[in-house]
Amino acid sequence: MSEQEVRQENVRIAPVTPRVGAVVEGISLSGSLDEETVQVIREALLQHKVLFFRGQQHLDDAEQEAFAASLGDPFAHPTVPTKEGTGYILELDSHHGGRANQWHTDVTFLDAYPKASILRSVIIPETGGDTVWANTVTAYESLPEELKTLAEQLWALHSNSFDYAVPQKREGVTVDQEREYRERFASTLYETEHPIVRVIPETGEKAIVLGSFARRILGVSAPESNRLYEIFQSHVTSLENTVRWRWQEGDVVIWDNRATQHIAVNDYGDAKRVVRRVTLAGDIPVSVDGQQSRTRYKAPIVPVLDAKTV
């Protein structure tokens, strides 16, 4: 038996739920993994959509980025600065607005939004702060045939007019402090049209593309858009399509961003929670009938000045 075969025998992939998520044991993540092990991770990710790795405390920022590069091309957030001293890491710090407490797929306001995300826990509250993922492929598959047909014909407008990663206004902050805070995160407004159902290129699976960056469904009235959104989004977040993870410091989670949504449960009060994410560049989604997503608008955000400054 070869050394590589021995290594593969030591890897255990255990599903967490029937529809989404698996715990991977026997792999110490790094930027120097052999190609066979990297391929095991890629294949498991396509199958389970979310992979959980415990006990990865040896990873630092540089090694997290190096590992991410072994899976694909790292991709910096387009509007939020990366962590100082890193090339691609987005740090989400609960004491600085980093609470991703809405269901979303990362960065869908771009046409070619990330294909995968690698999230490392740094500081975790004693209680609370779990993350929940939903499988948007099984959400589509569970739709009645009539709703599948309807969803495949619909498109939605996605925008970063609200982005959880950009710190929001906090109580007790003065106008000048808020302006300075916003200028630090000077940004660009994106609007992109995506099909509500996209095809995953490696597998041919169909996945629902919605979440909190979806502003409205095109071609219908606002009330109709809201109702349709709730119908399809409720299938995504139905409990049988979800998996919930109780973080420990040193955990790493990888998810297929094209086939999932996720939410960080905001139930830990003033406790500090810090996680660091690297995303991988993705492809432009293609609808069931072969149409590509399209950027509709991209322009610098013009700051809204307080009346006292006009």
PDB file of C-alpha atoms in Angstrom:
ATOM      1  CA  MET A   1       0.000   0.000   0.000  1.00  0.00           C
ATOM      2  CA  SER A   2       1.394   3.406  -1.018  1.00  0.00           C
ATOM      3  CA  GLU A   3       1.875   6.333   1.353  1.00  0.00           C
ATOM      4  CA  GLN A   4      -0.898   8.187  -0.502  1.00  0.00           C
ATOM      5  CA  GLU A   5      -3.330   5.284  -0.056  1.00  0.00           C
ATOM      6  CA  VAL A   6      -2.550   5.229   3.668  1.00  0.00           C
ATOM      7  CA  ARG A   7      -3.286   8.955   3.892  1.00  0.00           C
ATOM      8  CA  GLN A   8      -6.597   8.513   2.105  1.00  0.00           C
ATOM      9  CA  GLU A   9      -7.600   5.662   4.442  1.00  0.00           C
ATOM     10  CA  ASN A  10      -7.136   8.018   7.396  1.00  0.00           C
ATOM     11  CA  VAL A  11      -9.611  10.557   5.988  1.00  0.00           C
ATOM     12  CA  ARG A  12     -13.174  10.183   7.269  1.00  0.00           C
ATOM     13  CA  ILE A  13     -16.108  12.129   5.829  1.00  0.00           C
ATOM     14  CA  ALA A  14     -19.247  11.827   7.957  1.00  0.00           C
ATOM     15  CA  PRO A  15     -22.517  13.482   6.850  1.00  0.00           C
ATOM     16  CA  VAL A  16     -24.129  15.696   9.485  1.00  0.00           C
ATOM     17  CA  THR A  17     -27.601  15.629   7.917  1.00  0.00           C
ATOM     18  CA  PRO A  18     -29.011  13.690   4.952  1.00  0.00           C
ATOM     19  CA  ARG A  19     -29.195  16.807   2.767  1.00  0.00           C
ATOM     20  CA  VAL A  20     -26.303  19.080   3.695  1.00  0.00           C
ATOM     21  CA  GLY A  21     -23.014  19.176   5.594  1.00  0.00           C
ATOM     22  CA  ALA A  22     -20.252  16.720   6.482  1.00  0.00           C
ATOM     23  CA  VAL A  23     -17.517  16.601   9.118  1.00  0.00           C
ATOM     24  CA  VAL A  24     -14.081  15.831   7.663  1.00  0.00           C
ATOM     25  CA  GLU A  25     -11.495  14.159   9.885  1.00  0.00           C
ATOM     26  CA  GLY A  26      -7.913  13.168   9.154  1.00  0.00           C
ATOM     27  CA  ILE A  27      -6.851  16.256   7.180  1.00  0.00           C
ATOM     28  CA  SER A  28      -4.664  18.992   8.604  1.00  0.00           C
ATOM     29  CA  LEU A  29      -5.378  21.945   6.339  1.00  0.00           C
ATOM     30  CA  SER A  30      -2.444  23.806   4.824  1.00  0.00           C
ATOM     31  CA  GLY A  31      -1.159  25.254   1.599  1.00  0.00           C
ATOM     32  CA  SER A  32       1.027  22.210   0.993  1.00  0.00           C
ATOM     33  CA  LEU A  33      -1.605  19.476   0.747  1.00  0.00           C
ATOM     34  CA  ASP A  34      -1.001  16.988  -2.054  1.00  0.00           C
ATOM     35  CA  GLU A  35      -3.288  17.169  -5.071  1.00  0.00           C
ATOM     36  CA  GLU A  36      -5.047  13.910  -4.218  1.00  0.00           C
ATOM     37  CA  THR A  37      -6.140  15.261  -0.835  1.00  0.00           C
ATOM     38  CA  VAL A  38      -7.233  18.537  -2.384  1.00  0.00           C
ATOM     39  CA  GLN A  39      -9.300  16.556  -4.873  1.00  0.00           C
ATOM     40  CA  VAL A  40     -10.950  14.638  -2.007  1.00  0.00           C
ATOM     41  CA  ILE A  41     -11.985  17.986  -0.512  1.00  0.00           C
ATOM     42  CA  ARG A  42     -13.289  19.285  -3.849  1.00  0.00           C
ATOM     43  CA  GLU A  43     -15.379  16.170  -4.473  1.00  0.00           C
ATOM     44  CA  ALA A  44     -16.751  16.127  -0.920  1.00  0.00           C
ATOM     45  CA  LEU A  45     -17.690  19.796  -1.257  1.00  0.00           C
ATOM     46  CA  LEU A  46     -19.654  19.159  -4.446  1.00  0.00           C
ATOM     47  CA  GLN A  47     -21.498  16.315  -2.723  1.00  0.00           C
ATOM     48  CA  HIS A  48     -22.164  17.751   0.748  1.00  0.00           C
ATOM     49  CA  LYS A  49     -22.068  21.537  -0.023  1.00  0.00           C
ATOM     50  CA  VAL A  50     -20.610  22.372   3.437  1.00  0.00           C
ATOM     51  CA  LEU A  51     -17.517  20.771   5.023  1.00  0.00           C
ATOM     52  CA  PHE A  52     -16.587  21.114   8.714  1.00  0.00           C
ATOM     53  CA  PHE A  53     -13.009  20.724   9.986  1.00  0.00           C
ATOM     54  CA  ARG A  54     -12.279  20.738  13.731  1.00  0.00           C
ATOM     55  CA  GLY A  55      -8.910  21.368  15.359  1.00  0.00           C
ATOM     56  CA  GLN A  56      -7.240  23.587  12.752  1.00  0.00           C
ATOM     57  CA  GLN A  57      -5.649  25.956  15.302  1.00  0.00           C
ATOM     58  CA  HIS A  58      -2.329  25.714  13.476  1.00  0.00           C
ATOM     59  CA  LEU A  59      -3.670  27.893  10.659  1.00  0.00           C
ATOM     60  CA  ASP A  60      -2.738  31.562  10.655  1.00  0.00           C
ATOM     61  CA  ASP A  61      -3.841  34.161   8.116  1.00  0.00           C
ATOM     62  CA  ALA A  62      -1.079  33.342   5.623  1.00  0.00           C
ATOM     63  CA  GLU A  63      -1.663  29.597   5.787  1.00  0.00           C
ATOM     64  CA  GLN A  64      -5.430  30.061   5.436  1.00  0.00           C
ATOM     65  CA  GLU A  65      -4.813  32.052   2.264  1.00  0.00           C
ATOM     66  CA  ALA A  66      -2.339  29.447   1.009  1.00  0.00           C
ATOM     67  CA  PHE A  67      -4.828  26.636   1.616  1.00  0.00           C
ATOM     68  CA  ALA A  68      -7.575  28.593  -0.142  1.00  0.00           C
ATOM     69  CA  ALA A  69      -5.275  29.035  -3.153  1.00  0.00           C
ATOM     70  CA  SER A  70      -4.945  25.258  -3.429  1.00  0.00           C
ATOM     71  CA  LEU A  71      -8.716  25.031  -3.997  1.00  0.00           C
ATOM     72  CA  GLY A  72      -9.064  27.893  -6.483  1.00  0.00           C
ATOM     73  CA  ASP A  73      -8.293  31.553  -7.098  1.00  0.00           C
ATOM     74  CA  PRO A  74      -8.676  33.702  -3.953  1.00  0.00           C
ATOM     75  CA  PHE A  75     -10.964  36.674  -4.460  1.00  0.00           C
ATOM     76  CA  ALA A  76     -10.967  39.856  -2.360  1.00  0.00           C
ATOM     77  CA  HIS A  77     -14.267  41.407  -1.307  1.00  0.00           C
ATOM     78  CA  PRO A  78     -15.011  44.094  -3.944  1.00  0.00           C
ATOM     79  CA  THR A  79     -16.148  46.841  -1.562  1.00  0.00           C
ATOM     80  CA  VAL A  80     -14.768  46.113   1.914  1.00  0.00           C
ATOM     81  CA  PRO A  81     -11.035  46.353   2.711  1.00  0.00           C
ATOM     82  CA  THR A  82      -9.177  43.143   3.495  1.00  0.00           C
ATOM     83  CA  LYS A  83      -7.612  42.592   6.896  1.00  0.00           C
ATOM     84  CA  GLU A  84      -4.394  44.559   7.204  1.00  0.00           C
ATOM     85  CA  GLY A  85      -1.368  42.494   6.237  1.00  0.00           C
ATOM     86  CA  THR A  86      -3.358  40.022   4.155  1.00  0.00           C
ATOM     87  CA  GLY A  87      -4.219  39.773   0.506  1.00  0.00           C
ATOM     88  CA  TYR A  88      -7.717  38.340   0.625  1.00  0.00           C
ATOM     89  CA  ILE A  89      -9.001  37.881   4.184  1.00  0.00           C
ATOM     90  CA  LEU A  90     -12.238  39.567   5.206  1.00  0.00           C
ATOM     91  CA  GLU A  91     -12.447  39.780   8.989  1.00  0.00           C
ATOM     92  CA  LEU A  92     -15.911  39.791  10.548  1.00  0.00           C
ATOM     93  CA  ASP A  93     -15.638  41.170  14.080  1.00  0.00           C
ATOM     94  CA  SER A  94     -18.883  41.397  16.063  1.00  0.00           C
ATOM     95  CA  HIS A  95     -17.573  44.487  17.882  1.00  0.00           C
ATOM     96  CA  HIS A  96     -17.162  46.287  14.539  1.00  0.00           C
ATOM     97  CA  GLY A  97     -20.415  45.479  12.796  1.00  0.00           C
ATOM     98  CA  GLY A  98     -19.465  42.027  11.479  1.00  0.00           C
ATOM     99  CA  ARG A  99     -22.695  40.146  12.161  1.00  0.00           C
ATOM    100  CA  ALA A 100     -23.934  38.281   9.094  1.00  0.00           C
ATOM    101  CA  ASN A 101     -27.355  37.767  10.626  1.00  0.00           C
ATOM    102  CA  GLN A 102     -29.439  37.543   7.468  1.00  0.00           C
ATOM    103  CA  TRP A 103     -29.836  34.610   5.095  1.00  0.00           C
ATOM    104  CA  HIS A 104     -27.547  35.232   2.130  1.00  0.00           C
ATOM    105  CA  THR A 105     -25.207  33.809  -0.465  1.00  0.00           C
ATOM    106  CA  ASP A 106     -21.894  35.688  -0.415  1.00  0.00           C
ATOM    107  CA  VAL A 107     -21.510  38.654  -2.804  1.00  0.00           C
ATOM    108  CA  THR A 108     -24.355  37.854  -5.225  1.00  0.00           C
ATOM    109  CA  PHE A 109     -24.445  41.527  -6.183  1.00  0.00           C
ATOM    110  CA  LEU A 110     -21.623  40.614  -8.611  1.00  0.00           C
ATOM    111  CA  ASP A 111     -22.230  38.647 -11.796  1.00  0.00           C
ATOM    112  CA  ALA A 112     -19.406  36.132 -11.171  1.00  0.00           C
ATOM    113  CA  TYR A 113     -19.874  35.877  -7.415  1.00  0.00           C
ATOM    114  CA  PRO A 114     -17.575  33.553  -5.392  1.00  0.00           C
ATOM    115  CA  LYS A 115     -17.815  29.818  -5.944  1.00  0.00           C
ATOM    116  CA  ALA A 116     -16.674  28.902  -2.418  1.00  0.00           C
ATOM    117  CA  SER A 117     -15.851  30.415   0.964  1.00  0.00           C
ATOM    118  CA  ILE A 118     -13.334  29.247   3.582  1.00  0.00           C
ATOM    119  CA  LEU A 119     -14.176  30.556   7.069  1.00  0.00           C
ATOM    120  CA  ARG A 120     -11.848  30.197  10.087  1.00  0.00           C
ATOM    121  CA  SER A 121     -12.966  30.840  13.642  1.00  0.00           C
ATOM    122  CA  VAL A 122     -10.634  32.992  15.749  1.00  0.00           C
ATOM    123  CA  ILE A 123     -12.699  34.107  18.769  1.00  0.00           C
ATOM    124  CA  ILE A 124     -15.959  32.345  19.614  1.00  0.00           C
ATOM    125  CA  PRO A 125     -18.484  33.268  22.367  1.00  0.00           C
ATOM    126  CA  GLU A 126     -18.934  30.790  25.192  1.00  0.00           C
ATOM    127  CA  THR A 127     -22.533  30.373  24.089  1.00  0.00           C
ATOM    128  CA  GLY A 128     -24.300  31.300  20.871  1.00  0.00           C
ATOM    129  CA  GLY A 129     -22.881  32.530  17.590  1.00  0.00           C
ATOM    130  CA  ASP A 130     -23.704  29.379  15.601  1.00  0.00           C
ATOM    131  CA  THR A 131     -23.898  29.479  11.803  1.00  0.00           C
ATOM    132  CA  VAL A 132     -26.633  27.758   9.795  1.00  0.00           C
ATOM    133  CA  TRP A 133     -26.310  26.733   6.149  1.00  0.00           C
ATOM    134  CA  ALA A 134     -29.071  25.794   3.714  1.00  0.00           C
ATOM    135  CA  ASN A 135     -28.731  23.622   0.608  1.00  0.00           C
ATOM    136  CA  THR A 136     -30.259  25.571  -2.291  1.00  0.00           C
ATOM    137  CA  VAL A 137     -30.063  22.524  -4.584  1.00  0.00           C
ATOM    138  CA  THR A 138     -32.286  20.339  -2.410  1.00  0.00           C
ATOM    139  CA  ALA A 139     -34.490  23.412  -1.904  1.00  0.00           C
ATOM    140  CA  TYR A 140     -35.067  23.513  -5.661  1.00  0.00           C
ATOM    141  CA  GLU A 141     -35.507  19.757  -5.871  1.00  0.00           C
ATOM    142  CA  SER A 142     -38.201  19.837  -3.173  1.00  0.00           C
ATOM    143  CA  LEU A 143     -40.341  22.342  -5.072  1.00  0.00           C
ATOM    144  CA  PRO A 144     -43.555  21.116  -6.689  1.00  0.00           C
ATOM    145  CA  GLU A 145     -43.128  20.741 -10.450  1.00  0.00           C
ATOM    146  CA  GLU A 146     -45.307  23.797 -11.145  1.00  0.00           C
ATOM    147  CA  LEU A 147     -43.098  25.970  -8.899  1.00  0.00           C
ATOM    148  CA  LYS A 148     -39.927  24.582 -10.491  1.00  0.00           C
ATOM    149  CA  THR A 149     -41.239  25.629 -13.895  1.00  0.00           C
ATOM    150  CA  LEU A 150     -42.127  29.098 -12.600  1.00  0.00           C
ATOM    151  CA  ALA A 151     -38.802  29.593 -10.788  1.00  0.00           C
ATOM    152  CA  GLU A 152     -36.822  28.641 -13.898  1.00  0.00           C
ATOM    153  CA  GLN A 153     -38.450  31.522 -15.780  1.00  0.00           C
ATOM    154  CA  LEU A 154     -37.828  34.227 -13.161  1.00  0.00           C
ATOM    155  CA  TRP A 155     -34.915  36.595 -12.617  1.00  0.00           C
ATOM    156  CA  ALA A 156     -34.064  38.761  -9.613  1.00  0.00           C
ATOM    157  CA  LEU A 157     -32.124  41.982  -9.132  1.00  0.00           C
ATOM    158  CA  HIS A 158     -29.308  41.679  -6.560  1.00  0.00           C
ATOM    159  CA  SER A 159     -27.592  44.707  -5.021  1.00  0.00           C
ATOM    160  CA  ASN A 160     -25.183  45.640  -2.243  1.00  0.00           C
ATOM    161  CA  SER A 161     -27.291  48.656  -1.295  1.00  0.00           C
ATOM    162  CA  PHE A 162     -27.264  46.780   2.011  1.00  0.00           C
ATOM    163  CA  ASP A 163     -24.228  44.641   2.831  1.00  0.00           C
ATOM    164  CA  TYR A 164     -23.888  43.020   6.265  1.00  0.00           C
ATOM    165  CA  ALA A 165     -20.081  43.176   5.869  1.00  0.00           C
ATOM    166  CA  VAL A 166     -20.103  46.987   5.874  1.00  0.00           C
ATOM    167  CA  PRO A 167     -20.434  48.164   9.482  1.00  0.00           C
ATOM    168  CA  GLN A 168     -23.793  49.760  10.181  1.00  0.00           C
ATOM    169  CA  LYS A 169     -24.506  52.899  12.215  1.00  0.00           C
ATOM    170  CA  ARG A 170     -24.113  52.307  15.926  1.00  0.00           C
ATOM    171  CA  GLU A 171     -25.814  53.976  18.860  1.00  0.00           C
ATOM    172  CA  GLY A 172     -23.775  56.710  20.517  1.00  0.00           C
ATOM    173  CA  VAL A 173     -21.742  57.491  17.390  1.00  0.00           C
ATOM    174  CA  THR A 174     -21.613  61.165  16.366  1.00  0.00           C
ATOM    175  CA  VAL A 175     -22.272  62.371  12.822  1.00  0.00           C
ATOM    176  CA  ASP A 176     -18.569  63.148  12.316  1.00  0.00           C
ATOM    177  CA  GLN A 177     -17.527  59.739  13.636  1.00  0.00           C
ATOM    178  CA  GLU A 178     -20.082  58.040  11.413  1.00  0.00           C
ATOM    179  CA  ARG A 179     -18.857  59.963   8.342  1.00  0.00           C
ATOM    180  CA  GLU A 180     -15.256  59.003   9.074  1.00  0.00           C
ATOM    181  CA  TYR A 181     -16.342  55.393   9.577  1.00  0.00           C
ATOM    182  CA  ARG A 182     -18.202  55.346   6.251  1.00  0.00           C
ATOM    183  CA  GLU A 183     -15.349  57.004   4.348  1.00  0.00           C
ATOM    184  CA  ARG A 184     -13.082  54.180   5.473  1.00  0.00           C
ATOM    185  CA  PHE A 185     -15.455  51.793   3.705  1.00  0.00           C
ATOM    186  CA  ALA A 186     -15.961  53.985   0.590  1.00  0.00           C
ATOM    187  CA  SER A 187     -17.662  51.686  -1.836  1.00  0.00           C
ATOM    188  CA  THR A 188     -19.254  50.997  -5.191  1.00  0.00           C
ATOM    189  CA  LEU A 189     -22.907  50.217  -5.786  1.00  0.00           C
ATOM    190  CA  TYR A 190     -23.530  47.071  -7.814  1.00  0.00           C
ATOM    191  CA  GLU A 191     -26.775  45.860  -9.333  1.00  0.00           C
ATOM    192  CA  THR A 192     -26.820  42.481 -11.068  1.00  0.00           C
ATOM    193  CA  GLU A 193     -29.561  40.366 -12.588  1.00  0.00           C
ATOM    194  CA  HIS A 194     -29.437  36.641 -11.770  1.00  0.00           C
ATOM    195  CA  PRO A 195     -31.772  33.818 -12.738  1.00  0.00           C
ATOM    196  CA  ILE A 196     -33.620  32.489  -9.705  1.00  0.00           C
ATOM    197  CA  VAL A 197     -32.473  29.027 -10.799  1.00  0.00           C
ATOM    198  CA  ARG A 198     -28.869  28.518 -11.931  1.00  0.00           C
ATOM    199  CA  VAL A 199     -27.071  25.403 -13.128  1.00  0.00           C
ATOM    200  CA  ILE A 200     -23.961  24.238 -11.227  1.00  0.00           C
ATOM    201  CA  PRO A 201     -21.441  23.541 -14.023  1.00  0.00           C
ATOM    202  CA  GLU A 202     -19.585  20.559 -12.496  1.00  0.00           C
ATOM    203  CA  THR A 203     -22.703  18.579 -11.573  1.00  0.00           C
ATOM    204  CA  GLY A 204     -25.574  19.917 -13.677  1.00  0.00           C
ATOM    205  CA  GLU A 205     -27.577  20.429 -10.474  1.00  0.00           C
ATOM    206  CA  LYS A 206     -30.048  23.299 -10.298  1.00  0.00           C
ATOM    207  CA  ALA A 207     -29.833  25.739  -7.373  1.00  0.00           C
ATOM    208  CA  ILE A 208     -31.995  28.624  -6.178  1.00  0.00           C
ATOM    209  CA  VAL A 209     -30.245  32.026  -6.203  1.00  0.00           C
ATOM    210  CA  LEU A 210     -31.869  34.398  -3.702  1.00  0.00           C
ATOM    211  CA  GLY A 211     -30.970  35.621  -0.185  1.00  0.00           C
ATOM    212  CA  SER A 212     -30.757  39.088   1.337  1.00  0.00           C
ATOM    213  CA  PHE A 213     -28.874  40.694  -1.563  1.00  0.00           C
ATOM    214  CA  ALA A 214     -31.893  39.992  -3.800  1.00  0.00           C
ATOM    215  CA  ARG A 215     -33.801  43.278  -3.907  1.00  0.00           C
ATOM    216  CA  ARG A 216     -36.761  42.273  -6.093  1.00  0.00           C
ATOM    217  CA  ILE A 217     -37.988  39.785  -8.650  1.00  0.00           C
ATOM    218  CA  LEU A 218     -38.098  41.280 -12.130  1.00  0.00           C
ATOM    219  CA  GLY A 219     -41.153  41.584 -14.328  1.00  0.00           C
ATOM    220  CA  VAL A 220     -43.759  41.616 -11.548  1.00  0.00           C
ATOM    221  CA  SER A 221     -45.191  44.206  -9.155  1.00  0.00           C
ATOM    222  CA  ALA A 222     -43.600  44.888  -5.779  1.00  0.00           C
ATOM    223  CA  PRO A 223     -46.276  42.981  -3.830  1.00  0.00           C
ATOM    224  CA  GLU A 224     -46.021  40.046  -6.244  1.00  0.00           C
ATOM    225  CA  SER A 225     -42.225  40.139  -5.956  1.00  0.00           C
ATOM    226  CA  ASN A 226     -42.444  39.960  -2.169  1.00  0.00           C
ATOM    227  CA  ARG A 227     -44.837  37.033  -2.259  1.00  0.00           C
ATOM    228  CA  LEU A 228     -42.788  35.085  -4.802  1.00  0.00           C
ATOM    229  CA  TYR A 229     -39.587  35.753  -2.856  1.00  0.00           C
ATOM    230  CA  GLU A 230     -41.135  34.400   0.332  1.00  0.00           C
ATOM    231  CA  ILE A 231     -42.398  31.276  -1.434  1.00  0.00           C
ATOM    232  CA  PHE A 232     -38.996  30.315  -2.838  1.00  0.00           C
ATOM    233  CA  GLN A 233     -36.901  31.567   0.088  1.00  0.00           C
ATOM    234  CA  SER A 234     -39.037  29.600   2.543  1.00  0.00           C
ATOM    235  CA  HIS A 235     -38.123  26.408   0.681  1.00  0.00           C
ATOM    236  CA  VAL A 236     -34.425  27.295   0.968  1.00  0.00           C
ATOM    237  CA  THR A 237     -34.590  27.804   4.746  1.00  0.00           C
ATOM    238  CA  SER A 238     -36.913  24.876   5.451  1.00  0.00           C
ATOM    239  CA  LEU A 239     -35.313  22.971   8.338  1.00  0.00           C
ATOM    240  CA  GLU A 240     -34.778  19.754   6.384  1.00  0.00           C
ATOM    241  CA  ASN A 241     -32.472  21.660   3.999  1.00  0.00           C
ATOM    242  CA  THR A 242     -30.300  23.138   6.778  1.00  0.00           C
ATOM    243  CA  VAL A 243     -27.387  22.256   9.020  1.00  0.00           C
ATOM    244  CA  ARG A 244     -26.369  24.185  12.161  1.00  0.00           C
ATOM    245  CA  TRP A 245     -22.774  24.353  13.393  1.00  0.00           C
ATOM    246  CA  ARG A 246     -21.655  25.078  16.942  1.00  0.00           C
ATOM    247  CA  TRP A 247     -18.267  26.744  16.502  1.00  0.00           C
ATOM    248  CA  GLN A 248     -15.118  26.008  18.450  1.00  0.00           C
ATOM    249  CA  GLU A 249     -11.994  28.130  18.122  1.00  0.00           C
ATOM    250  CA  GLY A 250      -9.816  26.676  15.377  1.00  0.00           C
ATOM    251  CA  ASP A 251     -12.707  25.339  13.292  1.00  0.00           C
ATOM    252  CA  VAL A 252     -12.654  25.826   9.537  1.00  0.00           C
ATOM    253  CA  VAL A 253     -15.772  25.555   7.399  1.00  0.00           C
ATOM    254  CA  ILE A 254     -15.777  25.437   3.601  1.00  0.00           C
ATOM    255  CA  TRP A 255     -18.995  25.845   1.641  1.00  0.00           C
ATOM    256  CA  ASP A 256     -20.044  25.813  -1.996  1.00  0.00           C
ATOM    257  CA  ASN A 257     -21.306  29.375  -2.288  1.00  0.00           C
ATOM    258  CA  ARG A 258     -23.194  28.580  -5.495  1.00  0.00           C
ATOM    259  CA  ALA A 259     -25.331  25.921  -3.811  1.00  0.00           C
ATOM    260  CA  THR A 260     -25.952  27.327  -0.331  1.00  0.00           C
ATOM    261  CA  GLN A 261     -27.178  30.215   1.749  1.00  0.00           C
ATOM    262  CA  HIS A 262     -26.077  30.849   5.327  1.00  0.00           C
ATOM    263  CA  ILE A 263     -26.815  32.966   8.387  1.00  0.00           C
ATOM    264  CA  ALA A 264     -24.848  33.704  11.567  1.00  0.00           C
ATOM    265  CA  VAL A 265     -27.211  33.514  14.532  1.00  0.00           C
ATOM    266  CA  ASN A 266     -27.038  36.828  16.406  1.00  0.00           C
ATOM    267  CA  ASP A 267     -27.792  35.514  19.904  1.00  0.00           C
ATOM    268  CA  TYR A 268     -24.604  36.261  21.845  1.00  0.00           C
ATOM    269  CA  GLY A 269     -25.165  39.850  22.971  1.00  0.00           C
ATOM    270  CA  ASP A 270     -22.001  41.864  23.581  1.00  0.00           C
ATOM    271  CA  ALA A 271     -19.676  38.850  23.493  1.00  0.00           C
ATOM    272  CA  LYS A 272     -16.853  39.067  20.980  1.00  0.00           C
ATOM    273  CA  ARG A 273     -16.963  36.860  17.877  1.00  0.00           C
ATOM    274  CA  VAL A 274     -14.242  37.023  15.203  1.00  0.00           C
ATOM    275  CA  VAL A 275     -14.109  34.907  12.066  1.00  0.00           C
ATOM    276  CA  ARG A 276     -11.931  35.330   8.985  1.00  0.00           C
ATOM    277  CA  ARG A 277     -13.025  34.451   5.477  1.00  0.00           C
ATOM    278  CA  VAL A 278     -11.345  33.855   2.144  1.00  0.00           C
ATOM    279  CA  THR A 279     -13.527  33.476  -0.940  1.00  0.00           C
ATOM    280  CA  LEU A 280     -12.680  31.864  -4.279  1.00  0.00           C
ATOM    281  CA  ALA A 281     -13.468  33.414  -7.651  1.00  0.00           C
ATOM    282  CA  GLY A 282     -16.548  31.992  -9.310  1.00  0.00           C
ATOM    283  CA  ASP A 283     -18.171  31.696 -12.701  1.00  0.00           C
ATOM    284  CA  ILE A 284     -21.038  33.737 -14.122  1.00  0.00           C
ATOM    285  CA  PRO A 285     -24.293  31.841 -13.426  1.00  0.00           C
ATOM    286  CA  VAL A 286     -26.178  30.337 -16.337  1.00  0.00           C
ATOM    287  CA  SER A 287     -29.947  29.885 -16.305  1.00  0.00           C
ATOM    288  CA  VAL A 288     -31.751  26.695 -17.259  1.00  0.00           C
ATOM    289  CA  ASP A 289     -32.258  28.084 -20.770  1.00  0.00           C
ATOM    290  CA  GLY A 290     -28.602  29.098 -21.151  1.00  0.00           C
ATOM    291  CA  GLN A 291     -28.684  32.825 -20.366  1.00  0.00           C
ATOM    292  CA  GLN A 292     -25.866  34.346 -18.302  1.00  0.00           C
ATOM    293  CA  SER A 293     -26.285  36.701 -15.348  1.00  0.00           C
ATOM    294  CA  ARG A 294     -25.620  40.320 -16.241  1.00  0.00           C
ATOM    295  CA  THR A 295     -24.345  43.412 -14.466  1.00  0.00           C
ATOM    296  CA  ARG A 296     -26.964  46.112 -14.667  1.00  0.00           C
ATOM    297  CA  TYR A 297     -25.288  48.965 -12.796  1.00  0.00           C
ATOM    298  CA  LYS A 298     -21.933  49.775 -11.232  1.00  0.00           C
ATOM    299  CA  ALA A 299     -21.030  53.192  -9.888  1.00  0.00           C
ATOM    300  CA  PRO A 300     -19.348  54.819  -6.881  1.00  0.00           C
ATOM    301  CA  ILE A 301     -21.645  55.351  -3.911  1.00  0.00           C
ATOM    302  CA  VAL A 302     -22.164  59.063  -3.278  1.00  0.00           C
ATOM    303  CA  PRO A 303     -22.151  59.740   0.477  1.00  0.00           C
ATOM    304  CA  VAL A 304     -25.298  61.322   1.907  1.00  0.00           C
ATOM    305  CA  LEU A 305     -24.182  64.367   3.905  1.00  0.00           C
ATOM    306  CA  ASP A 306     -25.839  65.508   7.110  1.00  0.00           C
ATOM    307  CA  ALA A 307     -27.865  68.690   6.708  1.00  0.00           C
ATOM    308  CA  LYS A 308     -25.414  70.538   8.964  1.00  0.00           C
ATOM    309  CA  THR A 309     -22.616  69.984   6.413  1.00  0.00           C
ATOM    310  CA  VAL A 310     -24.502  71.317   3.350  1.00  0.00           C
TER     311      VAL A 310
END
